[in-house]
């Protein structure tokens, strides 16, 4: 049974083994729902008239209408990830503003990067189909974070702070921690402007700060250090927003 946050997927590929591999990848993610697989563009076109599809995995070289021509023919296409064994179509495919271009055979790691990129586009406002309504209905802005091959919703205002652990970030919430594989510098770009980088290893939610000194900020009973190279900008920011810390 689909939930409102389900990402409806369609695979269009005339190679059974390639379609089977994509199906296996899709089924590993709780938020992804495979609506159907089609062997050609005509089958896919008929299905798109009947079903709400958010994400289309589209092979390029197919009999009849190829994937590029099919993508151009769609007036209101879903988000598209091209899948192909050939590098030659990369430039032409990106002119269609697709999410990604996957080379076969598609590994689970590369597949995960594509899904993460797709979710990033959702969070930035490039939102397909029913996702636009789902996000619009929420008063609190949020993002989906991948953890253990499951995408978990994180409401920005509930985040206390973010901690870097080498190639991972640990998102500290009031009642739990979420670990996701991403560098903190990349994760920082996805956060709203009420988050502040105070250390090479820490980003804090300024609305959660309960006290600060020249050396650290406090969030509840947790002391978080201010890095030497960040101190000047952090102090300038905090002192310029003193009203935010008055109760």
Coordinates of C-alpha atoms in Angstrom, one line a residue:
X1 CA 0.0 0.0 0.0
X2 CA 1.4 3.4 -1.0
X3 CA 1.8 6.3 1.5
X4 CA 1.5 9.9 0.4
X5 CA 5.3 10.2 0.3
X6 CA 5.8 7.2 -1.9
X7 CA 7.9 7.9 -5.1
X8 CA 6.2 6.1 -7.9
X9 CA 8.7 4.7 -10.4
X10 CA 8.4 3.3 -13.9
X11 CA 11.2 1.3 -15.7
X12 CA 11.3 1.4 -19.5
X13 CA 13.9 -1.0 -20.9
X14 CA 13.8 -3.7 -23.6
X15 CA 16.6 -5.7 -21.9
X16 CA 15.0 -8.1 -19.3
X17 CA 18.2 -8.4 -17.2
X18 CA 18.7 -4.6 -17.0
X19 CA 15.0 -4.2 -16.0
X20 CA 15.4 -6.9 -13.4
X21 CA 18.5 -5.3 -11.9
X22 CA 16.7 -1.9 -11.7
X23 CA 13.7 -3.6 -10.1
X24 CA 16.0 -5.1 -7.5
X25 CA 17.5 -1.8 -6.7
X26 CA 14.2 0.0 -6.4
X27 CA 12.8 -2.7 -4.1
X28 CA 15.6 -2.0 -1.6
X29 CA 14.2 1.4 -0.8
X30 CA 11.0 1.7 1.3
X31 CA 10.0 5.1 -0.3
X32 CA 10.4 3.8 -3.9
X33 CA 7.4 2.0 -5.4
X34 CA 7.8 0.3 -8.8
X35 CA 4.5 0.8 -10.6
X36 CA 5.5 -1.2 -13.7
X37 CA 8.2 -2.1 -16.2
X38 CA 7.7 -1.5 -19.9
X39 CA 9.6 -2.9 -22.9
X40 CA 9.2 0.1 -25.2
X41 CA 8.1 3.7 -25.4
X42 CA 4.6 3.0 -26.6
X43 CA 3.8 0.8 -23.6
X44 CA 5.3 3.5 -21.4
X45 CA 3.2 6.2 -23.0
X46 CA 0.0 4.3 -22.4
X47 CA 0.9 3.7 -18.8
X48 CA 1.7 7.3 -18.2
X49 CA -1.8 8.3 -19.2
X50 CA -3.2 6.0 -16.5
X51 CA -0.8 6.2 -13.6
X52 CA 0.8 9.0 -11.6
X53 CA 4.6 8.5 -12.1
X54 CA 7.2 10.6 -10.3
X55 CA 10.4 9.0 -11.5
X56 CA 11.1 7.4 -14.9
X57 CA 14.1 5.1 -15.4
X58 CA 14.4 5.3 -19.2
X59 CA 16.7 3.3 -21.5
X60 CA 17.9 5.2 -24.5
X61 CA 18.5 2.5 -27.2
X62 CA 15.2 0.7 -27.7
X63 CA 13.4 -0.6 -30.8
X64 CA 11.0 1.8 -32.4
X65 CA 11.1 5.1 -30.5
X66 CA 14.3 5.6 -28.6
X67 CA 14.5 7.0 -25.1
X68 CA 15.7 10.5 -26.2
X69 CA 12.9 10.9 -28.7
X70 CA 10.3 9.6 -26.2
X71 CA 11.5 12.0 -23.5
X72 CA 11.2 15.0 -25.9
X73 CA 7.7 13.9 -26.9
X74 CA 6.3 14.1 -23.4
X75 CA 4.5 17.4 -22.6
X76 CA 4.6 17.0 -18.8
X77 CA 7.2 14.4 -18.2
X78 CA 8.0 13.0 -14.7
X79 CA 11.6 13.3 -13.5
X80 CA 13.8 11.1 -15.7
X81 CA 16.9 9.1 -15.1
X82 CA 18.4 7.7 -18.3
X83 CA 19.9 4.3 -18.2
X84 CA 22.2 3.1 -21.0
X85 CA 25.3 1.1 -21.9
X86 CA 26.6 3.9 -24.0
X87 CA 28.4 7.1 -22.9
X88 CA 27.8 8.9 -26.3
X89 CA 24.3 10.2 -25.3
X90 CA 25.4 12.0 -22.1
X91 CA 25.5 15.6 -23.5
X92 CA 22.3 15.2 -25.4
X93 CA 20.5 13.7 -22.5
X94 CA 21.5 16.6 -20.1
X95 CA 20.0 19.1 -22.6
X96 CA 16.7 17.6 -21.6
X97 CA 17.3 18.5 -17.9
X98 CA 17.1 15.0 -16.6
X99 CA 18.0 14.0 -13.1
X100 CA 20.9 11.7 -14.0
X101 CA 22.5 9.5 -16.6
X102 CA 23.3 6.0 -15.4
X103 CA 25.7 3.7 -17.3
X104 CA 25.0 -0.1 -17.3
X105 CA 25.6 -2.2 -15.4
X106 CA 24.2 0.0 -12.6
X107 CA 25.6 -0.6 -9.2
X108 CA 23.6 -0.1 -6.0
X109 CA 26.0 2.7 -5.0
X110 CA 25.6 4.6 -8.2
X111 CA 21.8 4.1 -8.0
X112 CA 21.8 5.5 -4.5
X113 CA 23.6 8.6 -5.7
X114 CA 20.9 9.2 -8.4
X115 CA 18.1 8.8 -5.8
X116 CA 19.8 11.2 -3.5
X117 CA 20.2 13.7 -6.3
X118 CA 16.5 13.3 -7.1
X119 CA 15.5 14.0 -3.5
X120 CA 17.8 17.0 -3.5
X121 CA 15.8 18.4 -6.5
X122 CA 12.6 17.8 -4.6
X123 CA 13.9 19.7 -1.6
X124 CA 15.1 22.6 -3.8
X125 CA 11.6 23.1 -5.2
X126 CA 12.0 21.1 -8.5
X127 CA 9.2 18.9 -7.5
X128 CA 7.3 16.4 -9.7
X129 CA 3.7 15.4 -9.6
X130 CA 2.0 14.8 -6.2
X131 CA 5.2 15.6 -4.3
X132 CA 4.4 19.3 -4.8
X133 CA 1.2 19.0 -2.9
X134 CA 2.7 16.9 -0.2
X135 CA 5.4 19.4 0.6
X136 CA 3.1 22.4 0.2
X137 CA 0.8 20.9 2.8
X138 CA 3.5 20.9 5.4
X139 CA 4.0 24.0 7.4
X140 CA 7.5 22.9 8.5
X141 CA 10.1 22.6 5.8
X142 CA 11.9 19.3 5.7
X143 CA 14.3 17.0 3.8
X144 CA 14.7 13.3 3.3
X145 CA 17.9 11.8 4.6
X146 CA 19.2 8.4 3.5
X147 CA 20.1 6.1 6.4
X148 CA 20.5 2.3 6.1
X149 CA 19.0 2.5 2.6
X150 CA 15.8 4.1 3.9
X151 CA 14.9 7.8 3.4
X152 CA 13.9 9.3 6.7
X153 CA 12.0 12.7 6.9
X154 CA 13.9 15.3 9.0
X155 CA 12.1 18.5 9.9
X156 CA 14.7 21.3 9.8
X157 CA 13.4 23.2 12.8
X158 CA 13.7 20.0 15.0
X159 CA 17.5 19.6 14.3
X160 CA 19.6 20.6 17.2
X161 CA 23.0 20.4 15.4
X162 CA 24.9 18.4 12.8
X163 CA 28.2 16.7 13.5
X164 CA 30.8 15.5 11.0
X165 CA 32.2 12.0 11.3
X166 CA 34.6 11.8 8.4
X167 CA 32.5 10.8 5.4
X168 CA 29.3 10.8 7.4
X169 CA 27.2 13.4 9.2
X170 CA 25.3 12.8 12.4
X171 CA 22.1 14.7 12.7
X172 CA 21.2 15.4 16.4
X173 CA 17.5 15.6 17.1
X174 CA 15.8 15.9 20.5
X175 CA 15.0 12.2 20.8
X176 CA 17.3 10.5 18.3
X177 CA 20.4 10.6 16.1
X178 CA 20.4 10.0 12.3
X179 CA 23.6 9.0 10.5
X180 CA 23.9 9.5 6.8
X181 CA 26.8 9.2 4.4
X182 CA 27.7 12.7 3.2
X183 CA 30.4 15.2 3.8
X184 CA 29.4 18.0 6.0
X185 CA 30.4 20.7 3.4
X186 CA 27.9 19.2 1.0
X187 CA 25.2 18.7 3.6
X188 CA 25.6 22.3 4.7
X189 CA 24.4 23.5 1.3
X190 CA 21.1 21.8 1.8
X191 CA 20.3 23.5 5.1
X192 CA 18.1 26.7 5.5
X193 CA 19.7 30.0 6.6
X194 CA 19.0 29.5 10.3
X195 CA 21.9 27.0 10.4
X196 CA 25.4 28.2 11.2
X197 CA 28.7 26.5 10.6
X198 CA 30.7 27.1 13.8
X199 CA 33.5 24.5 13.4
X200 CA 34.9 22.3 10.7
X201 CA 32.9 19.5 12.4
X202 CA 29.7 21.2 13.6
X203 CA 26.7 23.1 12.2
X204 CA 24.2 24.4 14.7
X205 CA 20.6 25.4 14.5
X206 CA 20.7 29.0 15.8
X207 CA 17.1 28.7 17.1
X208 CA 18.2 25.9 19.4
X209 CA 21.1 27.8 21.0
X210 CA 20.5 28.4 24.7
X211 CA 23.8 30.1 25.6
X212 CA 27.2 30.9 24.1
X213 CA 30.7 32.1 25.0
X214 CA 33.8 33.0 23.0
X215 CA 34.7 29.3 22.9
X216 CA 31.5 27.4 22.5
X217 CA 27.8 27.4 22.1
X218 CA 25.3 25.5 24.3
X219 CA 22.3 23.6 23.1
X220 CA 20.5 22.5 26.2
X221 CA 23.3 20.7 28.2
X222 CA 25.5 20.1 25.2
X223 CA 28.6 22.3 24.7
X224 CA 29.7 22.6 21.1
X225 CA 33.1 24.1 20.3
X226 CA 33.6 27.1 18.1
X227 CA 36.5 26.6 15.7
X228 CA 39.3 29.1 15.7
X229 CA 39.0 29.9 12.0
X230 CA 35.2 30.4 12.5
X231 CA 35.2 32.4 15.7
X232 CA 35.2 35.9 14.1
X233 CA 32.3 35.3 11.8
X234 CA 30.4 33.3 14.5
X235 CA 30.8 36.1 17.1
X236 CA 29.8 38.7 14.6
X237 CA 26.7 36.7 13.7
X238 CA 25.6 35.9 17.3
X239 CA 26.2 39.4 18.6
X240 CA 24.3 40.8 15.7
X241 CA 21.3 38.6 16.5
X242 CA 21.2 39.0 20.3
X243 CA 17.4 39.3 20.1
X244 CA 17.2 35.7 19.0
X245 CA 18.5 34.6 22.4
X246 CA 16.4 36.8 24.6
X247 CA 13.6 35.0 26.5

